[in-house]
Amino acid sequence: MRNTLIAGNWKMNGSLESVTALVDGIKAGDRGNAELAVCPPSVYLMKIGGMLADTGIALGAQNVCQHESGAYTGEIAASMLKEAGCRYAIVGHSERRSIYGESDEMVAARFQMAIENNIEPILCIGETLEERQQDKTIDVVYRQIDAALAASGIEAFAKSVIAYEPVWAIGTGQVATPEQAQAVHASIRQKLAALNADIADQVQILYGGSMNPGNAADLLSQPDIDGGLIGGASLKADDFLAIAQAA
Ligand code: PGA
């Protein structure tokens, strides 16, 4: 039986004042039975990690460098994220792929660096609208998973989370239907099951893309949707908690 994970991707939003208020709000509220994680901007990780001590709410980073250390201005090493208390690191978010040019291979190297440092990568995959219209959805998500499999092997997925995030649904208010999402999630699990049935059965596959308190219950009731990666709706404690309660 897979636990439900509701993870907030705060992206580049907030201020010291607003993120501490957000954490206080999340800590104070009812989160149902879901596991929770928050992924703040990296400059706030240490502060928020301290605030989350003993709450059971996990800390995650929004990315991780593919190199151990050295001359990589602006990047953050997995060992540093570990020191900051991160359990998770998002890798391959579509904004990183499309705005910052991260290739499948680079994302796979970042994924591998998280694994080596005992950080659970949240591997984001998903198709653009054009790719969906051309019936390429499964090809695209399989290609993105294949890159991580080539770098790290199927065993790495025992310590990873996958987030299926159709690019056309991210930040647009245009959510995938529960049936659309379930179909892709089932295909992802099937692909992994061909390599290792136990790992495929236990890996959490989150849905991301305009999930909110109004649509979360229907999405989360699907058999292969094991949680959510939440952008906009994770910036309000009440909405984030309502999604967790819907799980
Ligand atoms: P959204 O973002 O919930 O605002 O659509 C999801 C994400 O990008 O992870």
PDB file of C-alpha atoms and ligand atoms in Angstrom:
ATOM      1  CA  MET A   1       0.000   0.000   0.000  1.00  0.00           C
ATOM      2  CA  ARG A   2       1.487   3.321  -1.066  1.00  0.00           C
ATOM      3  CA  ASN A   3       1.249   6.376   1.170  1.00  0.00           C
ATOM      4  CA  THR A   4      -0.060   9.586  -0.306  1.00  0.00           C
ATOM      5  CA  LEU A   5       2.513  12.364  -0.606  1.00  0.00           C
ATOM      6  CA  ILE A   6       1.461  15.972  -1.038  1.00  0.00           C
ATOM      7  CA  ALA A   7       4.481  18.118  -1.895  1.00  0.00           C
ATOM      8  CA  GLY A   8       4.463  21.892  -2.281  1.00  0.00           C
ATOM      9  CA  ASN A   9       6.700  23.405  -4.948  1.00  0.00           C
ATOM     10  CA  TRP A  10       6.898  27.046  -3.956  1.00  0.00           C
ATOM     11  CA  LYS A  11       9.024  27.966  -6.989  1.00  0.00           C
ATOM     12  CA  MET A  12      10.488  31.501  -6.755  1.00  0.00           C
ATOM     13  CA  ASN A  13       7.742  32.947  -4.565  1.00  0.00           C
ATOM     14  CA  GLY A  14       7.558  34.558  -1.168  1.00  0.00           C
ATOM     15  CA  SER A  15       9.646  36.511   1.300  1.00  0.00           C
ATOM     16  CA  LEU A  16      11.166  35.528   4.629  1.00  0.00           C
ATOM     17  CA  GLU A  17       8.053  36.871   6.292  1.00  0.00           C
ATOM     18  CA  SER A  18       5.557  35.106   4.031  1.00  0.00           C
ATOM     19  CA  VAL A  19       7.293  31.720   3.954  1.00  0.00           C
ATOM     20  CA  THR A  20       7.603  31.560   7.734  1.00  0.00           C
ATOM     21  CA  ALA A  21       3.889  32.435   8.039  1.00  0.00           C
ATOM     22  CA  LEU A  22       3.110  29.721   5.479  1.00  0.00           C
ATOM     23  CA  VAL A  23       5.057  27.109   7.447  1.00  0.00           C
ATOM     24  CA  ASP A  24       3.371  28.175  10.686  1.00  0.00           C
ATOM     25  CA  GLY A  25      -0.004  27.812   8.982  1.00  0.00           C
ATOM     26  CA  ILE A  26       0.789  24.360   7.618  1.00  0.00           C
ATOM     27  CA  LYS A  27       2.121  23.185  10.984  1.00  0.00           C
ATOM     28  CA  ALA A  28      -0.985  24.385  12.807  1.00  0.00           C
ATOM     29  CA  GLY A  29      -3.549  22.824  10.471  1.00  0.00           C
ATOM     30  CA  ASP A  30      -5.105  19.411   9.929  1.00  0.00           C
ATOM     31  CA  ARG A  31      -3.214  17.500   7.247  1.00  0.00           C
ATOM     32  CA  GLY A  32      -5.266  14.303   7.305  1.00  0.00           C
ATOM     33  CA  ASN A  33      -3.263  11.131   6.739  1.00  0.00           C
ATOM     34  CA  ALA A  34      -1.094  12.376   3.904  1.00  0.00           C
ATOM     35  CA  GLU A  35       2.668  12.729   4.040  1.00  0.00           C
ATOM     36  CA  LEU A  36       3.614  16.362   3.459  1.00  0.00           C
ATOM     37  CA  ALA A  37       6.705  17.968   1.986  1.00  0.00           C
ATOM     38  CA  VAL A  38       7.559  21.563   1.137  1.00  0.00           C
ATOM     39  CA  CYS A  39      10.152  22.723  -1.390  1.00  0.00           C
ATOM     40  CA  PRO A  40      11.022  26.356  -0.642  1.00  0.00           C
ATOM     41  CA  PRO A  41      13.470  28.564  -2.522  1.00  0.00           C
ATOM     42  CA  SER A  42      16.914  27.321  -1.494  1.00  0.00           C
ATOM     43  CA  VAL A  43      17.865  30.443   0.453  1.00  0.00           C
ATOM     44  CA  TYR A  44      15.117  29.547   2.954  1.00  0.00           C
ATOM     45  CA  LEU A  45      15.912  25.825   3.306  1.00  0.00           C
ATOM     46  CA  MET A  46      17.935  26.015   6.536  1.00  0.00           C
ATOM     47  CA  LYS A  47      15.452  28.301   8.231  1.00  0.00           C
ATOM     48  CA  ILE A  48      12.444  26.224   7.249  1.00  0.00           C
ATOM     49  CA  GLY A  49      14.226  22.973   8.030  1.00  0.00           C
ATOM     50  CA  GLY A  50      14.596  24.251  11.587  1.00  0.00           C
ATOM     51  CA  MET A  51      10.929  25.171  11.755  1.00  0.00           C
ATOM     52  CA  LEU A  52       9.917  21.696  10.554  1.00  0.00           C
ATOM     53  CA  ALA A  53      11.997  19.770  13.110  1.00  0.00           C
ATOM     54  CA  ASP A  54       9.845  17.101  14.802  1.00  0.00           C
ATOM     55  CA  THR A  55       6.762  17.904  12.718  1.00  0.00           C
ATOM     56  CA  GLY A  56       7.031  14.960  10.329  1.00  0.00           C
ATOM     57  CA  ILE A  57       6.766  17.415   7.426  1.00  0.00           C
ATOM     58  CA  ALA A  58       9.619  16.813   4.999  1.00  0.00           C
ATOM     59  CA  LEU A  59      11.886  19.368   3.391  1.00  0.00           C
ATOM     60  CA  GLY A  60      12.767  19.330  -0.300  1.00  0.00           C
ATOM     61  CA  ALA A  61      14.904  21.384  -2.653  1.00  0.00           C
ATOM     62  CA  GLN A  62      13.747  22.553  -6.084  1.00  0.00           C
ATOM     63  CA  ASN A  63      16.814  21.240  -7.891  1.00  0.00           C
ATOM     64  CA  VAL A  64      20.262  19.739  -7.242  1.00  0.00           C
ATOM     65  CA  CYS A  65      23.537  20.112  -9.109  1.00  0.00           C
ATOM     66  CA  GLN A  66      24.803  17.153 -11.147  1.00  0.00           C
ATOM     67  CA  HIS A  67      28.370  17.725  -9.887  1.00  0.00           C
ATOM     68  CA  GLU A  68      29.791  17.040  -6.436  1.00  0.00           C
ATOM     69  CA  SER A  69      31.453  20.414  -5.869  1.00  0.00           C
ATOM     70  CA  GLY A  70      33.592  22.967  -7.639  1.00  0.00           C
ATOM     71  CA  ALA A  71      33.305  25.797 -10.123  1.00  0.00           C
ATOM     72  CA  TYR A  72      29.549  25.725 -10.789  1.00  0.00           C
ATOM     73  CA  THR A  73      28.448  29.237  -9.965  1.00  0.00           C
ATOM     74  CA  GLY A  74      24.850  29.422  -8.832  1.00  0.00           C
ATOM     75  CA  GLU A  75      24.397  25.698  -8.282  1.00  0.00           C
ATOM     76  CA  ILE A  76      23.868  23.781  -5.035  1.00  0.00           C
ATOM     77  CA  ALA A  77      25.492  20.447  -4.220  1.00  0.00           C
ATOM     78  CA  ALA A  78      23.530  17.441  -3.034  1.00  0.00           C
ATOM     79  CA  SER A  79      25.804  17.222   0.032  1.00  0.00           C
ATOM     80  CA  MET A  80      24.775  20.779   0.945  1.00  0.00           C
ATOM     81  CA  LEU A  81      21.099  19.952   0.563  1.00  0.00           C
ATOM     82  CA  LYS A  82      21.641  16.944   2.792  1.00  0.00           C
ATOM     83  CA  GLU A  83      23.253  19.177   5.431  1.00  0.00           C
ATOM     84  CA  ALA A  84      20.280  21.517   5.165  1.00  0.00           C
ATOM     85  CA  GLY A  85      18.003  18.623   6.074  1.00  0.00           C
ATOM     86  CA  CYS A  86      16.464  17.860   2.693  1.00  0.00           C
ATOM     87  CA  ARG A  87      14.775  14.530   2.260  1.00  0.00           C
ATOM     88  CA  TYR A  88      13.749  15.335  -1.322  1.00  0.00           C
ATOM     89  CA  ALA A  89      15.004  17.249  -4.339  1.00  0.00           C
ATOM     90  CA  ILE A  90      12.851  17.996  -7.351  1.00  0.00           C
ATOM     91  CA  VAL A  91      14.721  17.266 -10.596  1.00  0.00           C
ATOM     92  CA  GLY A  92      13.714  17.923 -14.173  1.00  0.00           C
ATOM     93  CA  HIS A  93      10.856  20.304 -13.487  1.00  0.00           C
ATOM     94  CA  SER A  94       9.492  21.470 -16.840  1.00  0.00           C
ATOM     95  CA  GLU A  95      10.512  25.057 -16.019  1.00  0.00           C
ATOM     96  CA  ARG A  96      14.111  23.861 -15.617  1.00  0.00           C
ATOM     97  CA  ARG A  97      13.883  21.923 -18.866  1.00  0.00           C
ATOM     98  CA  SER A  98      12.241  24.647 -20.949  1.00  0.00           C
ATOM     99  CA  ILE A  99      13.614  27.907 -19.478  1.00  0.00           C
ATOM    100  CA  TYR A 100      17.077  26.732 -18.401  1.00  0.00           C
ATOM    101  CA  GLY A 101      17.680  24.148 -21.096  1.00  0.00           C
ATOM    102  CA  GLU A 102      18.136  21.085 -18.900  1.00  0.00           C
ATOM    103  CA  SER A 103      18.282  18.035 -21.166  1.00  0.00           C
ATOM    104  CA  ASP A 104      17.104  14.537 -20.305  1.00  0.00           C
ATOM    105  CA  GLU A 105      20.757  13.574 -19.742  1.00  0.00           C
ATOM    106  CA  MET A 106      21.438  16.514 -17.434  1.00  0.00           C
ATOM    107  CA  VAL A 107      18.296  15.787 -15.446  1.00  0.00           C
ATOM    108  CA  ALA A 108      19.369  12.150 -15.194  1.00  0.00           C
ATOM    109  CA  ALA A 109      22.777  13.221 -13.848  1.00  0.00           C
ATOM    110  CA  ARG A 110      21.066  15.407 -11.250  1.00  0.00           C
ATOM    111  CA  PHE A 111      18.801  12.494 -10.366  1.00  0.00           C
ATOM    112  CA  GLN A 112      21.844  10.260  -9.887  1.00  0.00           C
ATOM    113  CA  MET A 113      23.599  12.830  -7.684  1.00  0.00           C
ATOM    114  CA  ALA A 114      20.564  12.975  -5.398  1.00  0.00           C
ATOM    115  CA  ILE A 115      20.504   9.177  -5.153  1.00  0.00           C
ATOM    116  CA  GLU A 116      24.216   9.045  -4.293  1.00  0.00           C
ATOM    117  CA  ASN A 117      23.627  11.473  -1.434  1.00  0.00           C
ATOM    118  CA  ASN A 118      20.570   9.711  -0.026  1.00  0.00           C
ATOM    119  CA  ILE A 119      18.216  12.397  -1.175  1.00  0.00           C
ATOM    120  CA  GLU A 120      15.040  11.156  -2.802  1.00  0.00           C
ATOM    121  CA  PRO A 121      14.692  12.764  -6.225  1.00  0.00           C
ATOM    122  CA  ILE A 122      11.221  13.806  -7.317  1.00  0.00           C
ATOM    123  CA  LEU A 123      11.664  13.210 -11.044  1.00  0.00           C
ATOM    124  CA  CYS A 124       9.326  15.438 -13.051  1.00  0.00           C
ATOM    125  CA  ILE A 125       8.222  14.224 -16.458  1.00  0.00           C
ATOM    126  CA  GLY A 126       5.494  15.318 -18.806  1.00  0.00           C
ATOM    127  CA  GLU A 127       4.537  16.284 -22.318  1.00  0.00           C
ATOM    128  CA  THR A 128       3.798  19.641 -23.909  1.00  0.00           C
ATOM    129  CA  LEU A 129       0.405  20.398 -25.436  1.00  0.00           C
ATOM    130  CA  GLU A 130       1.828  19.887 -28.917  1.00  0.00           C
ATOM    131  CA  GLU A 131       3.245  16.510 -27.957  1.00  0.00           C
ATOM    132  CA  ARG A 132      -0.116  15.446 -26.512  1.00  0.00           C
ATOM    133  CA  GLN A 133      -1.931  16.553 -29.641  1.00  0.00           C
ATOM    134  CA  GLN A 134       0.501  14.487 -31.692  1.00  0.00           C
ATOM    135  CA  ASP A 135      -0.176  11.439 -29.496  1.00  0.00           C
ATOM    136  CA  LYS A 136       3.391  11.468 -28.214  1.00  0.00           C
ATOM    137  CA  THR A 137       2.623  11.616 -24.484  1.00  0.00           C
ATOM    138  CA  ILE A 138       3.780   8.106 -23.629  1.00  0.00           C
ATOM    139  CA  ASP A 139       6.838   8.348 -25.902  1.00  0.00           C
ATOM    140  CA  VAL A 140       7.907  11.531 -24.144  1.00  0.00           C
ATOM    141  CA  VAL A 141       7.464  10.341 -20.567  1.00  0.00           C
ATOM    142  CA  TYR A 142       9.115   7.003 -21.383  1.00  0.00           C
ATOM    143  CA  ARG A 143      12.075   8.818 -22.960  1.00  0.00           C
ATOM    144  CA  GLN A 144      12.418  10.997 -19.844  1.00  0.00           C
ATOM    145  CA  ILE A 145      12.304   7.939 -17.560  1.00  0.00           C
ATOM    146  CA  ASP A 146      14.710   6.017 -19.776  1.00  0.00           C
ATOM    147  CA  ALA A 147      17.347   8.711 -19.257  1.00  0.00           C
ATOM    148  CA  ALA A 148      17.132   8.253 -15.472  1.00  0.00           C
ATOM    149  CA  LEU A 149      17.104   4.465 -15.847  1.00  0.00           C
ATOM    150  CA  ALA A 150      20.229   4.626 -18.004  1.00  0.00           C
ATOM    151  CA  ALA A 151      22.036   6.756 -15.423  1.00  0.00           C
ATOM    152  CA  SER A 152      20.882   5.063 -12.239  1.00  0.00           C
ATOM    153  CA  GLY A 153      19.153   1.747 -12.944  1.00  0.00           C
ATOM    154  CA  ILE A 154      15.760   0.538 -11.778  1.00  0.00           C
ATOM    155  CA  GLU A 155      16.955   0.067  -8.171  1.00  0.00           C
ATOM    156  CA  ALA A 156      17.208   3.843  -7.795  1.00  0.00           C
ATOM    157  CA  PHE A 157      13.439   4.056  -8.183  1.00  0.00           C
ATOM    158  CA  ALA A 158      13.049   2.301  -4.842  1.00  0.00           C
ATOM    159  CA  LYS A 159      14.258   5.581  -3.324  1.00  0.00           C
ATOM    160  CA  SER A 160      12.645   8.009  -5.748  1.00  0.00           C
ATOM    161  CA  VAL A 161       9.362   9.711  -6.438  1.00  0.00           C
ATOM    162  CA  ILE A 162       8.005  10.388  -9.918  1.00  0.00           C
ATOM    163  CA  ALA A 163       5.840  13.407 -10.697  1.00  0.00           C
ATOM    164  CA  TYR A 164       3.802  13.302 -13.886  1.00  0.00           C
ATOM    165  CA  GLU A 165       3.269  16.938 -14.786  1.00  0.00           C
ATOM    166  CA  PRO A 166       1.729  17.634 -18.185  1.00  0.00           C
ATOM    167  CA  VAL A 167       3.356  20.900 -19.201  1.00  0.00           C
ATOM    168  CA  TRP A 168       0.054  22.278 -20.525  1.00  0.00           C
ATOM    169  CA  ALA A 169      -1.486  21.901 -17.060  1.00  0.00           C
ATOM    170  CA  ILE A 170       1.230  23.645 -15.050  1.00  0.00           C
ATOM    171  CA  GLY A 171       0.140  27.028 -13.767  1.00  0.00           C
ATOM    172  CA  THR A 172      -2.596  27.241 -16.404  1.00  0.00           C
ATOM    173  CA  GLY A 173      -5.672  26.242 -14.418  1.00  0.00           C
ATOM    174  CA  GLN A 174      -6.214  23.586 -17.099  1.00  0.00           C
ATOM    175  CA  VAL A 175      -5.996  20.388 -15.089  1.00  0.00           C
ATOM    176  CA  ALA A 176      -5.717  16.927 -16.630  1.00  0.00           C
ATOM    177  CA  THR A 177      -8.862  14.884 -16.128  1.00  0.00           C
ATOM    178  CA  PRO A 178      -8.531  12.071 -13.583  1.00  0.00           C
ATOM    179  CA  GLU A 179      -8.824   9.603 -16.488  1.00  0.00           C
ATOM    180  CA  GLN A 180      -6.101  11.312 -18.544  1.00  0.00           C
ATOM    181  CA  ALA A 181      -3.745  11.382 -15.572  1.00  0.00           C
ATOM    182  CA  GLN A 182      -4.545   7.842 -14.446  1.00  0.00           C
ATOM    183  CA  ALA A 183      -3.829   6.473 -17.924  1.00  0.00           C
ATOM    184  CA  VAL A 184      -0.342   8.001 -17.976  1.00  0.00           C
ATOM    185  CA  HIS A 185       0.396   7.006 -14.378  1.00  0.00           C
ATOM    186  CA  ALA A 186      -0.591   3.405 -15.128  1.00  0.00           C
ATOM    187  CA  SER A 187       1.666   3.386 -18.203  1.00  0.00           C
ATOM    188  CA  ILE A 188       4.587   4.691 -16.148  1.00  0.00           C
ATOM    189  CA  ARG A 189       4.079   1.998 -13.540  1.00  0.00           C
ATOM    190  CA  GLN A 190       3.766  -0.638 -16.256  1.00  0.00           C
ATOM    191  CA  LYS A 191       7.069   0.422 -17.772  1.00  0.00           C
ATOM    192  CA  LEU A 192       8.840   0.092 -14.419  1.00  0.00           C
ATOM    193  CA  ALA A 193       7.059  -3.193 -13.669  1.00  0.00           C
ATOM    194  CA  ALA A 194       8.659  -4.750 -16.736  1.00  0.00           C
ATOM    195  CA  LEU A 195      11.999  -4.171 -14.984  1.00  0.00           C
ATOM    196  CA  ASN A 196      11.055  -4.796 -11.360  1.00  0.00           C
ATOM    197  CA  ALA A 197       7.492  -5.474 -10.232  1.00  0.00           C
ATOM    198  CA  ASP A 198       8.113  -4.751  -6.539  1.00  0.00           C
ATOM    199  CA  ILE A 199       9.713  -1.387  -7.183  1.00  0.00           C
ATOM    200  CA  ALA A 200       6.970  -0.450  -9.647  1.00  0.00           C
ATOM    201  CA  ASP A 201       4.370  -1.372  -7.063  1.00  0.00           C
ATOM    202  CA  GLN A 202       5.869   0.767  -4.313  1.00  0.00           C
ATOM    203  CA  VAL A 203       7.059   3.882  -6.176  1.00  0.00           C
ATOM    204  CA  GLN A 204       4.930   6.948  -5.497  1.00  0.00           C
ATOM    205  CA  ILE A 205       3.755   8.631  -8.713  1.00  0.00           C
ATOM    206  CA  LEU A 206       2.470  12.142  -8.044  1.00  0.00           C
ATOM    207  CA  TYR A 207       0.319  14.219 -10.357  1.00  0.00           C
ATOM    208  CA  GLY A 208       1.198  17.896 -10.855  1.00  0.00           C
ATOM    209  CA  GLY A 209      -0.464  20.656 -12.837  1.00  0.00           C
ATOM    210  CA  SER A 210      -3.172  22.951 -11.482  1.00  0.00           C
ATOM    211  CA  MET A 211      -4.160  20.593  -8.669  1.00  0.00           C
ATOM    212  CA  ASN A 212      -6.296  22.476  -6.160  1.00  0.00           C
ATOM    213  CA  PRO A 213      -8.742  21.781  -3.313  1.00  0.00           C
ATOM    214  CA  GLY A 214     -11.594  21.495  -5.818  1.00  0.00           C
ATOM    215  CA  ASN A 215     -10.115  18.817  -8.084  1.00  0.00           C
ATOM    216  CA  ALA A 216      -7.736  16.975  -5.723  1.00  0.00           C
ATOM    217  CA  ALA A 217     -10.156  14.332  -4.421  1.00  0.00           C
ATOM    218  CA  ASP A 218     -11.056  13.058  -7.905  1.00  0.00           C
ATOM    219  CA  LEU A 219      -7.427  12.914  -9.004  1.00  0.00           C
ATOM    220  CA  LEU A 220      -6.203  11.307  -5.790  1.00  0.00           C
ATOM    221  CA  SER A 221      -8.908   8.634  -5.872  1.00  0.00           C
ATOM    222  CA  GLN A 222      -7.346   7.138  -9.016  1.00  0.00           C
ATOM    223  CA  PRO A 223      -5.488   3.888  -8.280  1.00  0.00           C
ATOM    224  CA  ASP A 224      -2.113   4.976  -9.676  1.00  0.00           C
ATOM    225  CA  ILE A 225      -2.120   8.584  -8.462  1.00  0.00           C
ATOM    226  CA  ASP A 226      -0.237   8.565  -5.172  1.00  0.00           C
ATOM    227  CA  GLY A 227      -0.162  12.238  -4.362  1.00  0.00           C
ATOM    228  CA  GLY A 228       0.417  15.649  -5.815  1.00  0.00           C
ATOM    229  CA  LEU A 229       3.171  18.098  -6.626  1.00  0.00           C
ATOM    230  CA  ILE A 230       1.439  21.395  -6.004  1.00  0.00           C
ATOM    231  CA  GLY A 231       2.586  24.789  -7.269  1.00  0.00           C
ATOM    232  CA  GLY A 232       0.172  27.706  -6.942  1.00  0.00           C
ATOM    233  CA  ALA A 233      -2.158  26.080  -4.415  1.00  0.00           C
ATOM    234  CA  SER A 234       0.758  25.252  -2.094  1.00  0.00           C
ATOM    235  CA  LEU A 235       1.324  28.934  -1.368  1.00  0.00           C
ATOM    236  CA  LYS A 236      -1.764  29.163   0.835  1.00  0.00           C
ATOM    237  CA  ALA A 237      -1.706  26.971   3.942  1.00  0.00           C
ATOM    238  CA  ASP A 238      -5.462  26.378   3.853  1.00  0.00           C
ATOM    239  CA  ASP A 239      -5.451  25.244   0.209  1.00  0.00           C
ATOM    240  CA  PHE A 240      -2.403  23.036   0.682  1.00  0.00           C
ATOM    241  CA  LEU A 241      -3.974  21.408   3.747  1.00  0.00           C
ATOM    242  CA  ALA A 242      -7.314  20.996   1.969  1.00  0.00           C
ATOM    243  CA  ILE A 243      -5.535  19.031  -0.778  1.00  0.00           C
ATOM    244  CA  ALA A 244      -3.874  16.863   1.884  1.00  0.00           C
ATOM    245  CA  GLN A 245      -7.246  16.265   3.537  1.00  0.00           C
ATOM    246  CA  ALA A 246      -8.748  15.275   0.173  1.00  0.00           C
ATOM    247  CA  ALA A 247      -6.213  12.463  -0.133  1.00  0.00           C
TER     248      ALA A 247
HETATM  249  P1  PGA B   1       0.819  24.362 -10.474  1.00  0.00           P
HETATM  250  O1  PGA B   1       2.354  23.902 -10.557  1.00  0.00           O
HETATM  251  O2  PGA B   1       0.188  23.558  -9.355  1.00  0.00           O
HETATM  252  O3  PGA B   1       0.874  25.818 -10.142  1.00  0.00           O
HETATM  253  O4  PGA B   1       0.194  24.074 -11.785  1.00  0.00           O
HETATM  254  C1  PGA B   1       2.720  22.548 -10.412  1.00  0.00           C
HETATM  255  C2  PGA B   1       4.206  22.415 -10.595  1.00  0.00           C
HETATM  256  O5  PGA B   1       4.780  23.132 -11.431  1.00  0.00           O
HETATM  257  O6  PGA B   1       4.851  21.593  -9.918  1.00  0.00           O
END
